[in-house]
Amino acid sequence: MKLKDILSPLRVWERAAQKPWTIKDPINDRPGATNYRGFHKNDFNKCIGCGSCEEICQNAAIDLVPVEGQETKDGNSGLRPMIDYGRCCWCALCVDVCPTGSLTMSNKYTWVADMPEEYRFVPGKTETKWQESEKGYKRSEDIHLIDYERVEMLEIKPEKRDKSFIEIVKGYNKEQAMKEAERCLECGICIATCPAHMDIPAYIAAIREDDIENAFRILYETNPLPEICGRICTHKCETACALHNNGESLAIRWLKRYIADQIPSEKYKEVLGTEHLDDPKIGKSIAIIGAGPAGISAAYYLAIMGYKIKIFEALPDSGGMTRYGIPEYRLPYDQIDKDIEYIKSLGVEMQFNTRVGKDITLDKLHKDYDAVFAGTGLHLGRSTRIPGADNKRVYFATDLLREVSLGNEIDVAENIVVIGGGNVAMDITRTLARLQNKKYGKIQILTTSLESEDIMPADREEIVEAREEKAIIDPGWGPKEIEIQNGKIKGLHVVKCLSVFDEEGRFNPKFDDKQKKFFKADMVVESIGQGMDLSYLSEDIKSNLKFGPRGRIQVNENFQSNLKWLFVGGDIIQGPDVIHGVANGYIAAKAIDGFLNKNDKRRKK
Amino acid sequence: MNRMSENKYKGFEADRSKYPEMKDGKPVIDLESHKYTKIWQGPQHPGVTGNMALELIIDGDEVVDTKTRVGYLHRAFEKLMERRRYIQCFPIVCRICVPEPDTNEYCVSAAMEDLSGIVVPEKAQWLRTLNLEMSRVGSFLMWLGGQAGSIGMGAIGQWTVGMRDFWLDLFEEMTGGRVYHMYMIPGGVRKDLPDGFKDRARDLIIRTRKLLVNIENTFFNNIIVKSRLKGLGIITPEMVDEYGIVGPNARASGRECDIRINNPYVKYGELDIKMITSNGCDAYARAELRYQELLQSLDLVSQILDKIPEKGEIQAKLPNVLHWKIPAGQTYVKAESTRGEHGFYMVSDGSEFPRRVFARGASYTHAISLLEKLAVNISISDTAALMVSLHTCPPEIER
Ligand SMILES: Cc1cc2nc3c(=O)[nH]c(=O)nc-3n(C[C@H](O)[C@H](O)[C@H](O)COP(=O)(O)OP(=O)(O)OC[C@H]3O[C@@H](n4cnc5c(N)ncnc54)[C@H](O)[C@@H]3O)c2cc1C
Ligand code: SF4
Ligand code: SF4
Ligand code: SF4
């Protein structure tokens, strides 16, 4: 026994003289750390109701619920997370996974409420003391639970492509596609925005599972043109994609293409289970005007229901604007054929070189068929009507593109000016640039638009790629006059365009006549939009048909006109793009089936 | 005093022959004989470490037989994980040990990283090391208070648990949570250190050291402590292998086993760290050893603070965690908790969910087979001190 062991413990009294550690009013004197995982906050302006928080919560503490004042719109489900504090463990995984960064936490420690129900609340809506608190846990930019970077799509280099019509985009291989598919949150936000409401997360999940046949079947549930759409779809879904809020949206279009590319034509019927459809069972027939996406989509869905379908098409081949408008370097003809040959093989008849209204009347179709679907598209060029626009060396973009697709030679000039700032203008620019390069070994084409570069309607990548191919894009000018000397074009006079739309958003361009430019040219192409040609409607039909704004045929939500037998869709109603055509065709097909079978018990399964 | 010192290295078979009678290797306890009393210590009892119970058979105040009873906090963590995506596991595993959750966090992430070949960035490794060592400090402080409390010295418990709260403040700053830190995630950690953190941590190390001087004076140089803990719960070196004893319990019986040193993980290999052992074999030796290790942990924390790189990634890029699949395989990863080897065995069948996760905590051995043996022939007033001297943690038993 040591004396020290007896005396030393008495030093316990030393501490009695020390300042106490306790805090008088801890709630106020000692707020939570800057990074504290306290009660949840949600910024409704940022939240898109994607439900990733709900999906990740391992305690099932989150439910997405409708909230008054929040509406469903593109890229936003309108739902908001409700959190149950009887389940939450404050792990903040929901915060880390939230793609918008809207969900955060406060640094508050305590919450006293009378009723247990109150602890189930909607952050951002339920009034709380901490919604405005600056401090608290936020998603760190340094951690990566979700991949916000797209798998790069390889393309043919500009110098390799500017002389040829070879397809630019190479497509994903399996590894790339699976990696890209991995990024999807499976939130389904995109589905509402896709005009055809394709089940995007489902076919992407099938890619991840490497079950391409299933993915392919999912595509065909709502879209019979996957090779086409997989290449040139306007991909509105991607703009809505939840990932877009914190990085690059999912490459939904390229993944669709990947799926379709994996299935060879000869396996289509087997994979889609349409091997034994050949004889129409229902005994009713439908005429379709126009073999564009809308007509073909309607034909497909009607054909698999057992109807007999005949398409009347003015041009020598199918596809409408996808073949006769969209250039081959974006959409090769064999890919159009792959989609459409399969539909033909289901017994859909296509009669080409037959213009309804000229070679056969609509009245006759009405008489011979149980219903008619018209998807005749926008094929009339629109003119600027400026002085000189009537010269024979002034063309419409769509006319030239059609000639190229038909294989006819175009008299390409050495200096060309294109008027227009949309995708069609880019298509004609890049097409003519290739032809110039082939003919003259150099490219001298300039494209000008009313819109300044930031509001040019063309897709950004189209502008970039056109420039890579050495076309000059000079936006923000209003065309004034095409100068003609001795019947020959000298060039285009333009003045500065200050604004295109007025305060109410109407088209009402303002110019500054003092700022001028002259673009030298011996050929001018106008690409400022297309109009419809409804001349196939006889006077009799026209007078009975109801029309809506801008000369469009009025249709109900099923694309049925007031003449019950006539259904109309595609560019002449909505769009203009392929996927709207596909969607309209699908809905119209279902509606035609309903219309024809309303009082018909004969219908066999 | 030193009741067991005569039979220090004899094991207790000799003692067991005293009471009660042994038949077929089992004690014959006839409660009807009125020779013995059965009492329960726990599950609700201040002298029990967490929610477990000791079923004691006593003869007078001497324990003649004991059974460790668990089942009060079984939450099926291992099973829960089989129904969770990989990323959803880290908020679960911290609950396997309240005072020292971080070892679990580390092990579960390291197992996933090992199976999927993810390389954790340098800085994240350092932050993990810091987090792990800080959690050892917190755990030792809590244990120290418990050990003192178990022999009636409540004041020291107030001091150490109070001081631990300042460490929890640091955790709060660093991780966003005080008790369950959920800081380590697969691939790295969730946050970098906040501004000024290192200074505040260094300051706290000084304050903790100051307190430990007080504790040395009042607890370790204390005749009462020595008389109660010396000779209590002797673990012979032979028993270390026989029972699979690990951590300070083994080191205080002369065994050189510390995973941080023998199989360095995270950044332990780059720290100046020495094995601490003792040959005392009893509860006092274990207490002293833990005290030395607490001082060592404080030193390691300051070493780590000096070495954490300013810049660098804190997490390796994971595939989208909503669909993260880990290649089929199995692994066992381990780390040194304040109670010894803590390990996770993980099996992946290649799907998005772990097929099997097994959490190995040191307390399974220490609180069941070992405690049941060591408690025999001690006074009932020492059971709490014995239990704490083994640093048992029931949730580790019930995963
Ligand atoms: C240059 C260009 C590029 C484009 N790029 C894209 C793009 O990248 N992505 C995208 O989604 N969309 C693009 N579009 C738009 C897209 O091609 C159309 O929206 C789509 O083809 C519309 O389909 P539709 O079936 O309504 O009409 P169309 O495709 O125009 O098809 C209508 C068909 O009806 C035929 N027809 C018309 N009148 C008659 C008649 N009286 N009798 C018989 N047949 C008739 C036409 O010959 C034509 O084949 C582009 C359009 C153009 C012009
Ligand atoms: S993850 Fe974020 S954006 Fe999506 S619903 Fe939850 S809070 Fe809103
Ligand atoms: S903090 Fe964790 S437990 Fe709470 S709602 Fe978010 S994910 Fe669920
Ligand atoms: S593609 Fe984008 S919007 Fe659609 S489900 Fe996936 S993450 Fe959500």
Coordinates of C-alpha atoms in Angstrom, one line a residue, chain B residues 23-389:
Chain B
K23 CA -21.8 -33.3 -12.6
D24 CA -21.0 -34.2 -16.3
G25 CA -19.1 -30.9 -16.5
K26 CA -22.2 -28.9 -15.4
P27 CA -22.8 -27.3 -12.0
V28 CA -25.6 -28.9 -10.1
I29 CA -27.6 -26.1 -8.7
D30 CA -30.6 -27.0 -6.7
L31 CA -32.5 -23.8 -5.9
E32 CA -34.9 -25.8 -3.7
S33 CA -31.9 -26.5 -1.4
H34 CA -32.0 -22.9 -0.4
K35 CA -28.3 -22.9 -0.6
Y36 CA -28.4 -20.7 -3.7
T37 CA -30.3 -17.7 -4.9
K38 CA -31.0 -16.7 -8.4
I39 CA -31.0 -13.1 -9.3
W40 CA -31.0 -11.1 -12.4
Q41 CA -28.7 -8.2 -13.1
G42 CA -30.3 -6.4 -15.9
P43 CA -31.6 -5.8 -18.5
Q44 CA -32.6 -2.6 -16.7
H45 CA -29.8 -2.0 -14.4
P46 CA -27.2 0.7 -14.1
G47 CA -24.5 -1.8 -13.6
V48 CA -25.0 -3.5 -16.9
T49 CA -23.4 -2.3 -20.1
G50 CA -26.4 -1.7 -22.3
N51 CA -29.4 -4.0 -22.8
M52 CA -28.3 -7.4 -21.6
A53 CA -28.7 -9.3 -18.4
L54 CA -26.8 -11.6 -16.2
E55 CA -28.6 -14.4 -14.6
L56 CA -26.6 -15.0 -11.5
I57 CA -26.7 -17.9 -9.1
I58 CA -25.3 -16.7 -5.8
D59 CA -24.3 -18.3 -2.6
G60 CA -24.3 -15.6 -0.1
D61 CA -22.6 -12.8 -2.0
E62 CA -20.5 -15.1 -4.0
V63 CA -21.4 -15.8 -7.6
V64 CA -21.4 -19.5 -8.3
D65 CA -22.8 -19.6 -11.8
T66 CA -23.8 -17.1 -14.4
K67 CA -25.5 -16.9 -17.7
T68 CA -25.4 -14.0 -20.1
R69 CA -28.9 -13.3 -21.4
V70 CA -29.4 -11.3 -24.5
G71 CA -32.3 -10.7 -26.9
Y72 CA -33.4 -7.3 -25.6
L73 CA -32.3 -5.2 -28.6
H74 CA -32.2 -7.6 -31.5
R75 CA -32.9 -5.5 -34.6
A76 CA -31.6 -8.0 -37.2
F77 CA -29.1 -5.6 -38.8
E78 CA -27.6 -8.4 -40.8
K79 CA -30.9 -9.5 -42.2
L80 CA -32.0 -5.9 -42.9
M81 CA -29.0 -5.4 -45.1
E82 CA -30.0 -8.3 -47.3
R83 CA -33.1 -6.3 -48.2
R84 CA -31.2 -3.0 -48.7
R85 CA -29.3 -1.6 -51.6
Y86 CA -25.6 -1.4 -50.9
I87 CA -25.7 2.3 -50.3
Q88 CA -28.5 1.9 -47.9
C89 CA -26.4 -0.1 -45.5
F90 CA -24.2 2.5 -44.0
P91 CA -27.1 4.2 -42.0
I92 CA -27.9 0.8 -40.5
V93 CA -24.5 -0.5 -39.4
C94 CA -23.6 2.5 -37.2
R95 CA -26.3 1.3 -34.8
I96 CA -24.4 -1.9 -34.1
C97 CA -22.3 0.1 -31.6
V98 CA -23.6 3.3 -30.0
P99 CA -20.4 4.6 -28.4
E100 CA -18.2 3.6 -31.4
P101 CA -20.3 3.4 -34.5
D102 CA -17.5 4.3 -36.9
T103 CA -15.8 1.0 -36.9
N104 CA -19.0 -0.5 -38.4
E105 CA -19.2 2.3 -40.9
Y106 CA -15.7 1.7 -42.0
C107 CA -16.0 -2.1 -42.2
V108 CA -19.2 -2.1 -44.2
S109 CA -17.8 0.4 -46.8
A110 CA -14.4 -1.3 -46.9
A111 CA -16.1 -4.6 -47.6
M112 CA -18.1 -3.1 -50.5
E113 CA -15.0 -1.4 -51.8
D114 CA -13.0 -4.6 -51.6
L115 CA -15.6 -6.6 -53.5
S116 CA -16.0 -4.0 -56.2
G117 CA -12.4 -2.9 -56.5
I118 CA -13.0 0.7 -55.6
V119 CA -9.9 2.6 -54.6
V120 CA -10.6 5.2 -51.9
P121 CA -8.8 8.5 -52.5
E122 CA -5.8 9.5 -50.3
K123 CA -7.5 12.3 -48.6
A124 CA -10.6 10.2 -47.8
Q125 CA -8.4 7.6 -46.3
W126 CA -6.9 10.2 -44.0
L127 CA -10.3 11.5 -43.0
R128 CA -11.4 8.0 -42.3
T129 CA -8.4 7.4 -40.1
L130 CA -9.2 10.6 -38.2
N131 CA -12.8 9.6 -37.8
L132 CA -11.9 6.1 -36.6
E133 CA -9.3 7.3 -34.1
M134 CA -11.6 10.1 -32.8
S135 CA -14.3 7.5 -32.2
R136 CA -11.8 5.4 -30.2
V137 CA -11.2 8.5 -28.0
G138 CA -14.9 8.9 -27.5
S139 CA -15.4 5.2 -26.7
F140 CA -12.5 5.0 -24.3
L141 CA -13.8 8.1 -22.5
M142 CA -17.2 6.6 -22.1
W143 CA -15.7 3.3 -21.0
L144 CA -13.5 5.0 -18.4
G145 CA -16.5 6.7 -16.8
G146 CA -18.3 3.4 -16.8
Q147 CA -15.4 1.6 -15.1
A148 CA -15.2 4.2 -12.4
G149 CA -19.0 4.2 -12.0
S150 CA -19.0 0.5 -11.7
I151 CA -17.1 0.8 -8.5
G152 CA -19.1 3.7 -7.3
M153 CA -17.0 6.6 -8.5
G154 CA -19.7 8.6 -10.2
A155 CA -17.7 11.8 -10.5
I156 CA -15.3 10.4 -13.0
G157 CA -18.2 9.3 -15.1
Q158 CA -19.4 12.9 -15.1
W159 CA -16.0 14.1 -16.2
T160 CA -15.4 11.7 -19.0
V161 CA -18.9 11.7 -20.4
G162 CA -18.8 15.5 -20.2
M163 CA -15.5 15.5 -22.1
R164 CA -16.8 13.0 -24.6
D165 CA -19.6 15.5 -25.4
F166 CA -16.9 17.9 -26.6
W167 CA -15.6 15.2 -28.9
L168 CA -19.2 14.7 -30.1
D169 CA -19.2 18.4 -30.9
L170 CA -16.3 17.7 -33.1
F171 CA -18.1 14.8 -34.7
E172 CA -21.1 17.1 -35.2
E173 CA -19.0 19.6 -37.1
M174 CA -17.2 16.9 -39.1
T175 CA -20.0 14.6 -39.9
G176 CA -23.3 16.3 -39.2
G177 CA -24.2 13.9 -36.5
R178 CA -23.2 13.6 -32.8
V179 CA -23.8 9.9 -32.1
Y180 CA -24.4 8.2 -35.4
H181 CA -22.0 9.8 -37.7
M182 CA -22.9 8.1 -41.0
Y183 CA -19.8 9.8 -42.3
M184 CA -18.0 7.0 -44.2
I185 CA -19.8 5.9 -47.3
P186 CA -18.6 3.5 -50.0
G187 CA -15.9 5.2 -51.9
G188 CA -14.8 7.6 -49.2
V189 CA -16.4 10.1 -46.8
R190 CA -19.3 12.6 -47.2
K191 CA -17.7 15.9 -46.2
D192 CA -14.4 17.6 -46.0
L193 CA -13.4 19.1 -42.7
P194 CA -15.0 22.5 -41.9
D195 CA -12.8 25.6 -41.5
G196 CA -10.9 25.8 -38.3
F197 CA -11.7 22.2 -37.4
K198 CA -8.1 21.2 -36.9
D199 CA -7.4 24.0 -34.4
R200 CA -10.5 23.1 -32.4
A201 CA -9.5 19.5 -32.4
R202 CA -6.0 20.2 -31.2
D203 CA -7.4 22.4 -28.5
L204 CA -9.6 19.6 -27.4
I205 CA -6.7 17.2 -27.3
I206 CA -5.0 19.5 -24.8
R207 CA -8.1 19.8 -22.7
T208 CA -8.6 16.0 -22.7
R209 CA -5.1 15.4 -21.6
K210 CA -5.5 17.8 -18.8
L211 CA -8.6 15.9 -17.6
L212 CA -6.7 12.7 -17.9
V213 CA -4.1 13.9 -15.4
N214 CA -7.0 14.5 -13.0
I215 CA -8.2 11.0 -13.6
E216 CA -4.8 9.5 -13.2
N217 CA -4.5 11.1 -9.8
T218 CA -8.0 10.2 -8.6
F219 CA -8.7 6.9 -10.3
F220 CA -5.5 5.1 -11.1
N221 CA -3.5 6.2 -8.0
N222 CA -6.3 5.1 -5.8
I223 CA -6.1 2.5 -3.1
I224 CA -9.8 1.7 -3.4
V225 CA -9.6 1.3 -7.2
K226 CA -6.6 -0.9 -6.9
S227 CA -8.1 -3.1 -4.2
R228 CA -11.2 -3.6 -6.2
L229 CA -9.8 -4.1 -9.6
K230 CA -6.5 -5.9 -9.0
G231 CA -7.0 -9.6 -9.2
L232 CA -10.5 -9.3 -10.6
G233 CA -11.3 -11.1 -13.8
I234 CA -8.0 -12.7 -14.5
I235 CA -7.5 -13.7 -18.2
T236 CA -4.5 -16.0 -18.4
P237 CA -2.4 -15.8 -21.6
E238 CA -3.6 -19.3 -22.4
M239 CA -7.2 -18.2 -22.3
V240 CA -6.6 -15.6 -25.0
D241 CA -6.5 -18.3 -27.7
E242 CA -8.9 -20.6 -26.0
Y243 CA -11.6 -18.0 -26.0
G244 CA -10.6 -16.0 -29.0
I245 CA -10.1 -12.9 -26.8
V246 CA -9.0 -9.8 -28.7
G247 CA -8.2 -6.1 -28.2
P248 CA -7.2 -4.6 -24.8
N249 CA -8.5 -7.7 -23.1
A250 CA -5.9 -9.7 -24.9
R251 CA -3.2 -7.1 -24.8
A252 CA -3.5 -6.8 -21.0
S253 CA -2.6 -10.4 -20.9
G254 CA 0.5 -9.9 -22.8
R255 CA -0.8 -10.7 -26.3
E256 CA 0.6 -8.5 -29.1
C257 CA -2.5 -8.1 -31.2
D258 CA -3.7 -4.8 -32.6
I259 CA -5.0 -4.8 -36.2
R260 CA -3.9 -1.2 -36.6
I261 CA -0.3 -2.4 -36.2
N262 CA -0.4 -6.0 -37.4
N263 CA -2.6 -5.5 -40.4
P264 CA -2.6 -1.7 -41.0
Y265 CA -5.7 -0.4 -42.8
V266 CA -6.6 3.1 -43.9
K267 CA -3.6 5.2 -43.0
Y268 CA -2.5 3.5 -39.8
G269 CA 0.6 2.2 -41.6
E270 CA 1.8 5.8 -41.9
L271 CA 1.5 6.7 -38.3
D272 CA 3.9 6.4 -35.5
I273 CA 2.1 3.8 -33.4
K274 CA 3.5 1.3 -30.9
M275 CA 1.9 -1.8 -29.5
I276 CA 0.9 -1.4 -25.9
T277 CA 0.7 -4.6 -23.8
S278 CA 0.8 -5.5 -20.1
N279 CA 1.2 -8.7 -18.2
G280 CA -1.2 -7.7 -15.4
C281 CA -4.0 -9.9 -16.7
D282 CA -6.6 -8.5 -14.4
A283 CA -9.2 -5.7 -14.5
Y284 CA -6.8 -3.1 -13.2
A285 CA -4.2 -4.0 -15.9
R286 CA -6.9 -3.7 -18.5
A287 CA -8.0 -0.3 -17.2
E288 CA -4.5 1.0 -17.2
L289 CA -3.9 -0.4 -20.6
R290 CA -7.0 1.3 -22.0
Y291 CA -5.9 4.5 -20.3
Q292 CA -2.5 4.3 -22.1
E293 CA -4.3 3.6 -25.3
L294 CA -6.5 6.6 -24.8
L295 CA -3.4 8.7 -24.5
Q296 CA -2.0 7.0 -27.6
S297 CA -5.2 7.7 -29.5
L298 CA -5.0 11.4 -28.6
D299 CA -1.5 11.4 -29.9
L300 CA -2.6 9.6 -33.1
V301 CA -5.4 12.1 -33.6
S302 CA -2.8 15.0 -33.6
Q303 CA -0.5 13.0 -35.9
I304 CA -3.4 12.5 -38.3
L305 CA -4.4 16.2 -38.1
D306 CA -0.9 17.1 -39.2
K307 CA -1.0 14.7 -42.1
I308 CA -4.4 15.2 -43.7
P309 CA -3.7 16.7 -47.1
E310 CA -5.4 20.0 -47.7
K311 CA -6.6 19.1 -51.2
G312 CA -7.8 16.0 -52.8
E313 CA -10.9 14.0 -53.6
I314 CA -13.0 12.8 -50.7
Q315 CA -14.9 10.1 -52.5
A316 CA -14.2 7.8 -55.4
K317 CA -16.9 7.9 -58.1
L318 CA -19.5 5.2 -57.5
P319 CA -21.8 3.9 -60.2
N320 CA -25.4 5.2 -59.8
V321 CA -26.1 3.9 -56.3
L322 CA -29.7 3.2 -57.2
H323 CA -28.6 0.3 -59.3
W324 CA -25.2 -0.5 -57.9
K325 CA -24.4 -4.1 -58.3
I326 CA -21.3 -5.6 -56.7
P327 CA -19.5 -8.5 -58.5
A328 CA -20.1 -11.8 -56.9
G329 CA -17.6 -12.7 -54.2
Q330 CA -16.9 -12.7 -50.5
T331 CA -14.7 -10.8 -48.2
Y332 CA -13.8 -10.3 -44.6
V333 CA -12.5 -6.9 -43.5
K334 CA -11.5 -6.0 -40.0
A335 CA -10.6 -3.0 -37.9
E336 CA -9.5 -2.4 -34.3
S337 CA -12.3 -1.1 -32.3
T338 CA -11.7 -0.2 -28.6
R339 CA -13.0 -3.6 -27.8
G340 CA -10.7 -5.4 -30.3
E341 CA -11.1 -7.0 -33.6
H342 CA -14.2 -5.9 -35.3
G343 CA -15.0 -7.5 -38.6
F344 CA -17.5 -7.7 -41.4
Y345 CA -17.9 -10.7 -43.6
M346 CA -19.8 -9.9 -46.8
V347 CA -21.0 -12.1 -49.6
S348 CA -22.3 -10.7 -52.9
D349 CA -24.2 -12.7 -55.4
G350 CA -23.7 -10.1 -58.0
S351 CA -27.1 -8.5 -57.4
E352 CA -28.0 -5.0 -56.1
F353 CA -28.4 -6.4 -52.6
P354 CA -25.9 -8.0 -50.3
R355 CA -26.5 -11.7 -50.1
R356 CA -25.1 -12.0 -46.5
V357 CA -23.5 -9.7 -44.1
F358 CA -22.0 -10.9 -40.9
A359 CA -20.8 -8.5 -38.3
R360 CA -18.3 -9.8 -35.9
G361 CA -18.0 -7.9 -32.6
A362 CA -15.5 -8.6 -29.9
S363 CA -18.3 -8.6 -27.3
Y364 CA -19.7 -11.9 -28.5
T365 CA -16.8 -13.7 -27.0
H366 CA -16.1 -11.3 -24.2
A367 CA -19.7 -10.9 -22.8
I368 CA -20.8 -14.5 -23.2
S369 CA -18.3 -17.3 -22.9
L370 CA -15.6 -15.3 -21.2
L371 CA -17.8 -13.3 -18.8
E372 CA -19.7 -16.4 -17.8
K373 CA -16.5 -18.0 -16.8
L374 CA -14.8 -15.0 -15.1
A375 CA -17.9 -14.2 -13.0
V376 CA -17.8 -17.4 -11.1
N377 CA -16.4 -17.0 -7.6
I378 CA -16.4 -13.3 -7.5
S379 CA -18.5 -11.1 -5.2
I380 CA -21.8 -10.0 -6.6
S381 CA -20.6 -6.4 -5.9
D382 CA -17.9 -6.9 -8.5
T383 CA -20.0 -8.2 -11.4
A384 CA -20.5 -4.7 -12.9
A385 CA -16.8 -3.9 -12.6
L386 CA -15.9 -7.1 -14.3
M387 CA -18.3 -6.6 -17.1
V388 CA -17.1 -3.1 -17.8
S389 CA -13.5 -4.3 -17.5

